[in-house]
PDB file of C-alpha atoms and ligand atoms in Angstrom:
ATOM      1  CA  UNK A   1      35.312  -2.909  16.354  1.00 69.00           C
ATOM      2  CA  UNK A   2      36.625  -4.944  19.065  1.00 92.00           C
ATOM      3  CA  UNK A   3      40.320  -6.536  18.400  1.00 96.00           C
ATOM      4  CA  UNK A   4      40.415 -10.267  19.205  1.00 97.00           C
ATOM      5  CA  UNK A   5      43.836 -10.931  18.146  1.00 98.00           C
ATOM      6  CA  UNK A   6      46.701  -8.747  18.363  1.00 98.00           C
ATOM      7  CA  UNK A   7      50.518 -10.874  17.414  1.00 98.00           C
ATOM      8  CA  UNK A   8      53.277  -8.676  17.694  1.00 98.00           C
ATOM      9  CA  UNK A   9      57.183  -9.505  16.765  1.00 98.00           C
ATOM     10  CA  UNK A  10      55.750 -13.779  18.214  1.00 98.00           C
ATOM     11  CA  UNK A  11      58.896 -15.863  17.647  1.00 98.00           C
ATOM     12  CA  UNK A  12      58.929 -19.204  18.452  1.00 98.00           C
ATOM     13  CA  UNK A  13      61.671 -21.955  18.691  1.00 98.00           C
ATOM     14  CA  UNK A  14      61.798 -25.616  19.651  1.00 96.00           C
ATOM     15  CA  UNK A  15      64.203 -27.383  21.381  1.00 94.00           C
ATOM     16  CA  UNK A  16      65.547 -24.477  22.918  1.00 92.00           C
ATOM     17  CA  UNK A  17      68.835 -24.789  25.097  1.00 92.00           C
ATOM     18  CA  UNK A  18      69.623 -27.550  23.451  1.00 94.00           C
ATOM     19  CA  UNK A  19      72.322 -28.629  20.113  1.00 94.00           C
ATOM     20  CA  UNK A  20      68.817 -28.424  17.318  1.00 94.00           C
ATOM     21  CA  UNK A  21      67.241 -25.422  18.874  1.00 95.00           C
ATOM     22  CA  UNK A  22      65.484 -24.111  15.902  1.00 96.00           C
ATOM     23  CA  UNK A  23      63.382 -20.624  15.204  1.00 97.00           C
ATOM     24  CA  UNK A  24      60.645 -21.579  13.244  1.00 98.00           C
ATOM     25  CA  UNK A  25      58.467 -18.693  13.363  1.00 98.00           C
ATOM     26  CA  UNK A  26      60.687 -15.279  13.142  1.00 98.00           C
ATOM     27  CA  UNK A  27      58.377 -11.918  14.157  1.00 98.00           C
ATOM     28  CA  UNK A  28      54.953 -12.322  13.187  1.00 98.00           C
ATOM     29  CA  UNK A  29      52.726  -9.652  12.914  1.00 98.00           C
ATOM     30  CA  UNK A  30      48.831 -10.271  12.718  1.00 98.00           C
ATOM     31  CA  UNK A  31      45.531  -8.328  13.962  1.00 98.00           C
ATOM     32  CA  UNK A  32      41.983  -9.751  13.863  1.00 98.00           C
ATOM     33  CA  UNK A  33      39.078  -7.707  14.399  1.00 97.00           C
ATOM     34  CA  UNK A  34      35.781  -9.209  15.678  1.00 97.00           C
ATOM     35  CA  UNK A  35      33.989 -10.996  12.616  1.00 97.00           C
ATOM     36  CA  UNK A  36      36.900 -11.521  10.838  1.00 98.00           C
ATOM     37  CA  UNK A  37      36.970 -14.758   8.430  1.00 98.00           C
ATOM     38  CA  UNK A  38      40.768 -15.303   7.915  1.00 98.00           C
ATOM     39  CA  UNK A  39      42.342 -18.177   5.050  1.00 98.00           C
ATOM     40  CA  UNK A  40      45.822 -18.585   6.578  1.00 98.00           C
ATOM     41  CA  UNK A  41      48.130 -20.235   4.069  1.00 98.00           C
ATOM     42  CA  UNK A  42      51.794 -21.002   3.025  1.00 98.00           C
ATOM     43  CA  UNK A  43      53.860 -24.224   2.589  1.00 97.00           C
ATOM     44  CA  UNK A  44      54.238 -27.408   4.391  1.00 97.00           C
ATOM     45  CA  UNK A  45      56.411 -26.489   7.112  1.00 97.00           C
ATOM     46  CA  UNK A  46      56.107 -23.157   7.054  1.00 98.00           C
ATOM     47  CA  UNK A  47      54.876 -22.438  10.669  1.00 97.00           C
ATOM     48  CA  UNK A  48      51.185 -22.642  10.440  1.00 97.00           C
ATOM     49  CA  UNK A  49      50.111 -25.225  12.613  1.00 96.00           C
ATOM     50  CA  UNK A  50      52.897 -23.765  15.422  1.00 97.00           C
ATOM     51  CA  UNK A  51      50.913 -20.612  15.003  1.00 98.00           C
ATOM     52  CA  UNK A  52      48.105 -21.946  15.369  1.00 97.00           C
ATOM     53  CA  UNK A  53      48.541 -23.477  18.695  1.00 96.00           C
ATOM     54  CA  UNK A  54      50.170 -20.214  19.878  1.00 97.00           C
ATOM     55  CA  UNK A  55      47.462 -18.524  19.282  1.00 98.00           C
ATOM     56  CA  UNK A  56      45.447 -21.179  20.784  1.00 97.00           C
ATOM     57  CA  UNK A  57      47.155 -21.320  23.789  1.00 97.00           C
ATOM     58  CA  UNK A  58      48.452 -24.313  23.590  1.00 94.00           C
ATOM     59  CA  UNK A  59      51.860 -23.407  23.151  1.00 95.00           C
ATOM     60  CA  UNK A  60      53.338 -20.045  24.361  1.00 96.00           C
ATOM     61  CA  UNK A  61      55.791 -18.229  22.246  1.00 97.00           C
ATOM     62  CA  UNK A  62      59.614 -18.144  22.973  1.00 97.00           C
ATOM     63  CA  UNK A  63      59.154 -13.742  22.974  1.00 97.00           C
ATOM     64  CA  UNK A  64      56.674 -11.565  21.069  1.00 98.00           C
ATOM     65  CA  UNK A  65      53.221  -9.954  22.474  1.00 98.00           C
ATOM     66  CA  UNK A  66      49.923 -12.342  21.966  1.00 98.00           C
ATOM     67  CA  UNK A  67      46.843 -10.624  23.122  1.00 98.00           C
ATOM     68  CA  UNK A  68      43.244 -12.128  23.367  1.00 97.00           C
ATOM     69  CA  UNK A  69      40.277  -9.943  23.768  1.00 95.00           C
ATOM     70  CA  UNK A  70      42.945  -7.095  24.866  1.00 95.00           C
ATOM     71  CA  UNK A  71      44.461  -9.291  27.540  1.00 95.00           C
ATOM     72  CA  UNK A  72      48.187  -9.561  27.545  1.00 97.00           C
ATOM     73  CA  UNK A  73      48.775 -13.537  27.906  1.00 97.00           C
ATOM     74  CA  UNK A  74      51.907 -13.413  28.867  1.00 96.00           C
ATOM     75  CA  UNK A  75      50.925 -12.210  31.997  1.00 94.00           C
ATOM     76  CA  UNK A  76      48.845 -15.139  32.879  1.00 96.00           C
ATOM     77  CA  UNK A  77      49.332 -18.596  34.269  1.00 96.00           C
ATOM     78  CA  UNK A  78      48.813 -21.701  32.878  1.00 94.00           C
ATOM     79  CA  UNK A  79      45.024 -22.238  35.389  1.00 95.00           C
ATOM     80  CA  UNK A  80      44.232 -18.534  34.038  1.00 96.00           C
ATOM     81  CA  UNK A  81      45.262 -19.175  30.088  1.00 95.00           C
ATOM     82  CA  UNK A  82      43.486 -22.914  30.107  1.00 94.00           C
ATOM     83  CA  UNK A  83      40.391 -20.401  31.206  1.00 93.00           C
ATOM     84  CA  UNK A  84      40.505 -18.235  28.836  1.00 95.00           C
ATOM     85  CA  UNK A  85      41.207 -20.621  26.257  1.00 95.00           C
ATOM     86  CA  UNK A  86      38.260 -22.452  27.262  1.00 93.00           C
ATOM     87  CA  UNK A  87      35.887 -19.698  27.405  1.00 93.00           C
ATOM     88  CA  UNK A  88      37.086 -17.766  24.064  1.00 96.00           C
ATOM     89  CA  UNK A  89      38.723 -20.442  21.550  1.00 97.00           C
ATOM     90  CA  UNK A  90      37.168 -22.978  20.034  1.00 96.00           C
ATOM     91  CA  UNK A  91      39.193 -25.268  17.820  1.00 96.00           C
ATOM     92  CA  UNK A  92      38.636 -27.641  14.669  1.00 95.00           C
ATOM     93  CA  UNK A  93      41.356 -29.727  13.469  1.00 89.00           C
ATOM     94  CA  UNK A  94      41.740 -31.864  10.201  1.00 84.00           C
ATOM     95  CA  UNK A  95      40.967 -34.501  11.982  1.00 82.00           C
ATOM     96  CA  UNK A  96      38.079 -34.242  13.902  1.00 75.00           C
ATOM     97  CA  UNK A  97      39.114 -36.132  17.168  1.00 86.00           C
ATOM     98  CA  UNK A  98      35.472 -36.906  18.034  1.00 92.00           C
ATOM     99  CA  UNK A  99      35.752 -38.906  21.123  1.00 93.00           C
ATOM    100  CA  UNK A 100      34.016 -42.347  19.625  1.00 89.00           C
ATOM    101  CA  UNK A 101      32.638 -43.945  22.170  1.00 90.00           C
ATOM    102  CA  UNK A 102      30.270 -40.811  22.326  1.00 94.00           C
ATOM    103  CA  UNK A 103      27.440 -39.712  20.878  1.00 96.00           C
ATOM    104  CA  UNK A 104      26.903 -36.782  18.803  1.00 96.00           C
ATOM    105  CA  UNK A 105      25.280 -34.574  21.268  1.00 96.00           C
ATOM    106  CA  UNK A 106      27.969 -36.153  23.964  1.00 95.00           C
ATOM    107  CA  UNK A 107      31.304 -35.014  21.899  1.00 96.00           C
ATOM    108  CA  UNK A 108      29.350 -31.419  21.898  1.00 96.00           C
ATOM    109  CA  UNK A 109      28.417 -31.626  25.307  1.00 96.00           C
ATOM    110  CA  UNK A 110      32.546 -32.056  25.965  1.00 94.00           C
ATOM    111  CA  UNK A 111      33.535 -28.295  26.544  1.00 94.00           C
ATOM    112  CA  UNK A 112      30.863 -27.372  28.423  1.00 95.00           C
ATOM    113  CA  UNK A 113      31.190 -30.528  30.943  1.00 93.00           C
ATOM    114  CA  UNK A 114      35.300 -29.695  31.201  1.00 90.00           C
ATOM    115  CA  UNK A 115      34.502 -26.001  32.484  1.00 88.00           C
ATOM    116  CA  UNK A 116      31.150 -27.239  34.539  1.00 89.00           C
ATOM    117  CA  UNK A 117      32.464 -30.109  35.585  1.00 90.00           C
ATOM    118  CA  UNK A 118      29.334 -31.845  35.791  1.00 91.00           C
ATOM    119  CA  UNK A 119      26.476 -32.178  33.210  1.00 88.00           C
ATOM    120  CA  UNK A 120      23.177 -30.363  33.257  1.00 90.00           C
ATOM    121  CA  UNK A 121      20.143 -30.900  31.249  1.00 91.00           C
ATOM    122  CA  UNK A 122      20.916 -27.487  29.730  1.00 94.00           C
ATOM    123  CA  UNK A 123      24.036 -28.390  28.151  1.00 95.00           C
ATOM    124  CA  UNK A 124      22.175 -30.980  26.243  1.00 95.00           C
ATOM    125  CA  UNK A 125      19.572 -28.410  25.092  1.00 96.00           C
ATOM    126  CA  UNK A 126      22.445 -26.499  24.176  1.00 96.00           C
ATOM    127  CA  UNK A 127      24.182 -29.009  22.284  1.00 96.00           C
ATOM    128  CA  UNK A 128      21.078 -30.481  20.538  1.00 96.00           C
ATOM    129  CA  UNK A 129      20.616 -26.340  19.230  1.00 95.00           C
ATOM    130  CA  UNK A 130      23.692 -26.634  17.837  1.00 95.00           C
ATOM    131  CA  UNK A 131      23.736 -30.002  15.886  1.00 96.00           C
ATOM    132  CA  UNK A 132      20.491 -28.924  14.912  1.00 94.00           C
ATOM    133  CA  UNK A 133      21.990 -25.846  13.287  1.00 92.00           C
ATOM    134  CA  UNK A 134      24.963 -27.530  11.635  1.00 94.00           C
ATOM    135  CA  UNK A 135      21.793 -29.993  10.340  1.00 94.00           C
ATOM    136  CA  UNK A 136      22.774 -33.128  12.359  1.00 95.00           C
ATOM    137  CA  UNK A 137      19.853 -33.201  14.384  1.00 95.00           C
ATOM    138  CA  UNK A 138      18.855 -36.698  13.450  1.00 95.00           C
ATOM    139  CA  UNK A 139      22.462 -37.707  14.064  1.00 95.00           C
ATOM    140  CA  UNK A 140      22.346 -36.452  17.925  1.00 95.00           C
ATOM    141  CA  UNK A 141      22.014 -39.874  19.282  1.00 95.00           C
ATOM    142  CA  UNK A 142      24.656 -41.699  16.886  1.00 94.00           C
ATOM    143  CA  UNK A 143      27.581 -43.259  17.304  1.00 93.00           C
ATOM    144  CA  UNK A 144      30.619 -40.242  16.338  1.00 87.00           C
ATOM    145  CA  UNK A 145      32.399 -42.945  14.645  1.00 85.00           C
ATOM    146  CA  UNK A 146      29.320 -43.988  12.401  1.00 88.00           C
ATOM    147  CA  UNK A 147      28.993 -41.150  10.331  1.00 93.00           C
ATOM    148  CA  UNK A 148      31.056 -39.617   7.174  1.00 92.00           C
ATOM    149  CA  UNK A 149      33.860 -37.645   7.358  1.00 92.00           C
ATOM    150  CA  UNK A 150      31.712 -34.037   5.942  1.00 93.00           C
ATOM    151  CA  UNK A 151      29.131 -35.134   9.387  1.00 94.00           C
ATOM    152  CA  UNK A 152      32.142 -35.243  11.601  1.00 94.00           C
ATOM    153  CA  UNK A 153      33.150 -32.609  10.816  1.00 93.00           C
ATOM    154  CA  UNK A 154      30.312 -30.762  11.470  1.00 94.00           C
ATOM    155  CA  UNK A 155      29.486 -32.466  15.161  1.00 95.00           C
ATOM    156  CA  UNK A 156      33.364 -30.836  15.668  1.00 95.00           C
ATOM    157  CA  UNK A 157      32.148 -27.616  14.335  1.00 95.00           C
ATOM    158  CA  UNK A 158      29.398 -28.114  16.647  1.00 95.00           C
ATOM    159  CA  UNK A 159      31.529 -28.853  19.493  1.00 96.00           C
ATOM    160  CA  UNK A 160      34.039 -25.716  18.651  1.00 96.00           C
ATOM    161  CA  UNK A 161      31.279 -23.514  18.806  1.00 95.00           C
ATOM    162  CA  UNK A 162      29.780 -24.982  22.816  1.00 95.00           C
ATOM    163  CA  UNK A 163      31.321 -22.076  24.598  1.00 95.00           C
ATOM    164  CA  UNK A 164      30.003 -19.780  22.364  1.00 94.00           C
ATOM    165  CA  UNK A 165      34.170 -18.703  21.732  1.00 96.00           C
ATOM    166  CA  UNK A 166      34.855 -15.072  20.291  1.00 96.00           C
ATOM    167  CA  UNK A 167      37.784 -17.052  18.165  1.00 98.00           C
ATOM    168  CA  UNK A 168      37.563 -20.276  16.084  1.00 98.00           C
ATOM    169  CA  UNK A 169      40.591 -21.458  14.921  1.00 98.00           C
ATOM    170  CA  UNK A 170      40.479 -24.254  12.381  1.00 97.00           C
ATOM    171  CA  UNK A 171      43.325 -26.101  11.166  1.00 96.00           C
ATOM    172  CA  UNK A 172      42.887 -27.506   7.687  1.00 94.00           C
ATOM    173  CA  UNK A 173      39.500 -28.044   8.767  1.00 94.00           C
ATOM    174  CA  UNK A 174      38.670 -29.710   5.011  1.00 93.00           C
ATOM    175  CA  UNK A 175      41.789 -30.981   4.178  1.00 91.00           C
ATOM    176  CA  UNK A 176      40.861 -34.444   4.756  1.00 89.00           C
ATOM    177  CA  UNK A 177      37.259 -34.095   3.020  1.00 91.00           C
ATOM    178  CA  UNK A 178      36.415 -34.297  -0.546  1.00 92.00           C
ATOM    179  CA  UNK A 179      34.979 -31.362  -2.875  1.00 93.00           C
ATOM    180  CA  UNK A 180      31.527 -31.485  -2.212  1.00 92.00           C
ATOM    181  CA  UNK A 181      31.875 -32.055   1.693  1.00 91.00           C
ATOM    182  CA  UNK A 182      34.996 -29.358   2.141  1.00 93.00           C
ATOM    183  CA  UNK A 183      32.559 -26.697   0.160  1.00 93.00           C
ATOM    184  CA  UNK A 184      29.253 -27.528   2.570  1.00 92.00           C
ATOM    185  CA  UNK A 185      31.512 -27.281   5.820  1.00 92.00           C
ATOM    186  CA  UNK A 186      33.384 -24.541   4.908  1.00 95.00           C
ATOM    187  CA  UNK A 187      30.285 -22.748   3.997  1.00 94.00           C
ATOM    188  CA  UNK A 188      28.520 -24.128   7.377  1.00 94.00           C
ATOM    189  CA  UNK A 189      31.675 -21.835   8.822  1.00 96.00           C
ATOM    190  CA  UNK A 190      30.943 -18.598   6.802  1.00 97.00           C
ATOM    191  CA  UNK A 191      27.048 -18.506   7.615  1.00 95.00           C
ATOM    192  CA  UNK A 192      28.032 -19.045  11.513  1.00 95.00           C
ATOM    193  CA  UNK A 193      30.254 -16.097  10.764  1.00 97.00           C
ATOM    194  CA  UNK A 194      28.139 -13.910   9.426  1.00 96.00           C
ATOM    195  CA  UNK A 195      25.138 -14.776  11.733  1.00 95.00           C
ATOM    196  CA  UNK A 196      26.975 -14.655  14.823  1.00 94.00           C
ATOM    197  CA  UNK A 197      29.811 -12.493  14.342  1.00 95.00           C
ATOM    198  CA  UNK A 198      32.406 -15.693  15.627  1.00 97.00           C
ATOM    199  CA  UNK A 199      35.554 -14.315  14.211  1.00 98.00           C
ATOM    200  CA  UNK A 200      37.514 -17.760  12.190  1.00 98.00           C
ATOM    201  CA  UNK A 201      41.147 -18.412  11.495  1.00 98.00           C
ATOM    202  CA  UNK A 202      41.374 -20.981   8.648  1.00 98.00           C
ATOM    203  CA  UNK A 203      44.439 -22.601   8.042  1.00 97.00           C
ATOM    204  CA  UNK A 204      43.868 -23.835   4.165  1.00 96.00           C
ATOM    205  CA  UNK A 205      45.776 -25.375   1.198  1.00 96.00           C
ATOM    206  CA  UNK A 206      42.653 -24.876  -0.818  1.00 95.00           C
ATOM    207  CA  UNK A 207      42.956 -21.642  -2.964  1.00 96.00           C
ATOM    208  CA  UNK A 208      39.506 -21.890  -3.943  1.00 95.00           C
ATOM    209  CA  UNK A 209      37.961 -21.884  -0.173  1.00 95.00           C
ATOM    210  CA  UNK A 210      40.772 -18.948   0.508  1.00 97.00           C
ATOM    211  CA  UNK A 211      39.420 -16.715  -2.087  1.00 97.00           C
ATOM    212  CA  UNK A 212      35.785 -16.949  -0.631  1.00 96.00           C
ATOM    213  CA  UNK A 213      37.470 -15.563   2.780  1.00 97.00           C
ATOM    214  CA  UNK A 214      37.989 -11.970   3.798  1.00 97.00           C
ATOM    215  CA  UNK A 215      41.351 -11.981   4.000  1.00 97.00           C
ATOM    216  CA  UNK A 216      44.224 -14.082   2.952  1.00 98.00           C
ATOM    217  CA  UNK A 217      47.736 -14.093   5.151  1.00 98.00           C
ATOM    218  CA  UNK A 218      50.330 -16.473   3.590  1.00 98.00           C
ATOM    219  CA  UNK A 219      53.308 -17.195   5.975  1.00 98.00           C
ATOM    220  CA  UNK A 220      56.657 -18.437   4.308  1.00 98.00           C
ATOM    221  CA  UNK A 221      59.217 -19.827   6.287  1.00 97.00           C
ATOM    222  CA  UNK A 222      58.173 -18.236   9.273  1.00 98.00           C
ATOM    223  CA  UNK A 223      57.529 -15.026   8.245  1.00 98.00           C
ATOM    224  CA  UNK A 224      54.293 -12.904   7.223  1.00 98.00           C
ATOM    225  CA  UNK A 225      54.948 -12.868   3.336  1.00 94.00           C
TER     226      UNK A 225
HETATM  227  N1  ATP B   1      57.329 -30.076  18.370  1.00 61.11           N
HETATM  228  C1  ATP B   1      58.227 -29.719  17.453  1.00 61.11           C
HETATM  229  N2  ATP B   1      59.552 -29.840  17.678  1.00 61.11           N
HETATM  230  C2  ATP B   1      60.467 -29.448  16.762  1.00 61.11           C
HETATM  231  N3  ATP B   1      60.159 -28.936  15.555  1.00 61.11           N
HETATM  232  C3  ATP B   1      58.852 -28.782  15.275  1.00 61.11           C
HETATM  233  C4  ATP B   1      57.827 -29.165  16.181  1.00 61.11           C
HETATM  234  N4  ATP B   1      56.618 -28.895  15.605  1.00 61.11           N
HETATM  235  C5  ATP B   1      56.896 -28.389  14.396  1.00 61.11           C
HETATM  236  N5  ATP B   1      58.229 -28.312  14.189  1.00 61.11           N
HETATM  237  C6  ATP B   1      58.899 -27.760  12.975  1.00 61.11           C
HETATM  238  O1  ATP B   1      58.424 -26.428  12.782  1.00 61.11           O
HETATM  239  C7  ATP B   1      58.264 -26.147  11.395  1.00 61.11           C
HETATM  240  C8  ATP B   1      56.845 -25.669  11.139  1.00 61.11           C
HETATM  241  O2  ATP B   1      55.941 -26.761  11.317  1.00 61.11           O
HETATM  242  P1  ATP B   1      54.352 -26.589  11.258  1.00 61.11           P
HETATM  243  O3  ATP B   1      53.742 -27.878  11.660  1.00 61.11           O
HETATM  244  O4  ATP B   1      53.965 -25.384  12.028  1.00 61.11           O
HETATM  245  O5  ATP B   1      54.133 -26.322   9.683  1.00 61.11           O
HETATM  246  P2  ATP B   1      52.772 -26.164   8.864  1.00 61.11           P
HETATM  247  O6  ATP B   1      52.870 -24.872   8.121  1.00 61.11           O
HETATM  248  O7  ATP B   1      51.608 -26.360   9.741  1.00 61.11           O
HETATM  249  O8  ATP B   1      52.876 -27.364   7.804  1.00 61.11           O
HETATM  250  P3  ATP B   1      51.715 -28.275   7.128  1.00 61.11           P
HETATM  251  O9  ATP B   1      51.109 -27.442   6.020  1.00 61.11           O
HETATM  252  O10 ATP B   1      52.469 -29.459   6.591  1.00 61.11           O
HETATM  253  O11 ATP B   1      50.733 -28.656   8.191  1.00 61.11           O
HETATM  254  C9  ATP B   1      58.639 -27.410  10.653  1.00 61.11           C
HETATM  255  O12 ATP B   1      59.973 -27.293  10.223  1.00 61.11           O
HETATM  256  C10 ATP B   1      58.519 -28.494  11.711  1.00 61.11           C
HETATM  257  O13 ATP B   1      59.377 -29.554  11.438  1.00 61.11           O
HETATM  258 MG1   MG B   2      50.077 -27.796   9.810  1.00 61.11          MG
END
């Protein structure tokens, strides 16, 4: 099985250089295989979200070895990581940052317009598949900001998955949803899973949700407990 993720020894400090530089994550260890399904958890403060947008490429680490799809990031720019975080990642936050002058179909339409740079009537077939298959199809033509918080979040799962990315990463993608709505999209996340073979990191407070994952890594003050 292909490895997605390889973290090796990733540190990572802010403010560094200066008075409050501050180690927040301290050697972290972690390997995904393709098809994974992941619950990261661990308390507030802990280092999650930091991780998170390490391995996201959003942030780079302060030492350590992060590797994507076997390639060594450190050895890539920022024009070559923003493309391979475009083409492999796809990301869902707690809160869904639809864009809200937008349509549905629009926000999905987003990462495929970014790496295009202009539209095409295939990237609307494209996103229209996929709000079909998180069951918004009705919704394609609505207003992001009209629709409940369990929809949203499924136009952003929608919109994570417009790339087709080997590597979801969702940060407390239900934390902001109640019972009923955190159980249908987290369970909108396993199917894709299993269908597709997307592999998903889950950052979740929810021990209920974590236990339904493959795999549970809890990281305490920085560390891999
Ligand atoms: N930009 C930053 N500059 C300085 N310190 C930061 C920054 N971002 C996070 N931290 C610190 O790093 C530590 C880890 O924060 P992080 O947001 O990763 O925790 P978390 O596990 O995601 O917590 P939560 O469950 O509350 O979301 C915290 O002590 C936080 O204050
Ligand atoms: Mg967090």
């Amino acid at each position: 099985m292909a490895e997605v993720l390889k973290l090796e020894q990733i540190r990572k400090s802010y403010n560094v250089g200066t008075a409050v530089e501050t180690e927040v994550l301290h050697g972290i260890d972690l390997a995904m295989q393709s098809g994974d399904f992941l619950a990261l958890m661990g308390p507030s403060g802990s280092g999650k979200s930091t991780l998170l947008n390490i391995i996201g490429l959003l942030d780079r680490p302060t030492s350590g070895l992060l590797a994507i799809d076997g390639v060594d990031t450190a050895t890539l720019g920022d024009a070559a990581l923003t493309q391979l975080r475009g083409q492999t990642i796809g990301f869902i936050f707690q809160y869904h940052y639809l864009i809200s002058a937008f349509t549905a179909c629009e926000n999905v339409m987003m990462p495929m317009l970014v790496d295009k740079g202009h539209p095409d009537a295939e990237m609307r077939a494209r996103a229209e598949q996929l709000l079909d298959r998180v069951g918004l199809s009705r919704w394609r033509d609505n207003n992001a900001t009209n629709m409940s918080g369990g929809q949203q979040q499924r136009v952003a799962i929608a919109r994570a998955l417009a790339m087709d990315p080997d590597l979801v990463l969702a940060d407390e993608p239900t934390g902001n949803l109640d019972t009923k709505s955190a159980d249908a999209v987290f369970e909108l996340m396993r199917q894709i899973n299993r269908e597709r073979g997307t592999t998903f990191l889950i950052v979740t407070h929810n021990d209920d949700l974590a236990k339904r994952c493959d795999r549970i890594v809890t990281v305490v003050d920085g560390r891999v407990a």
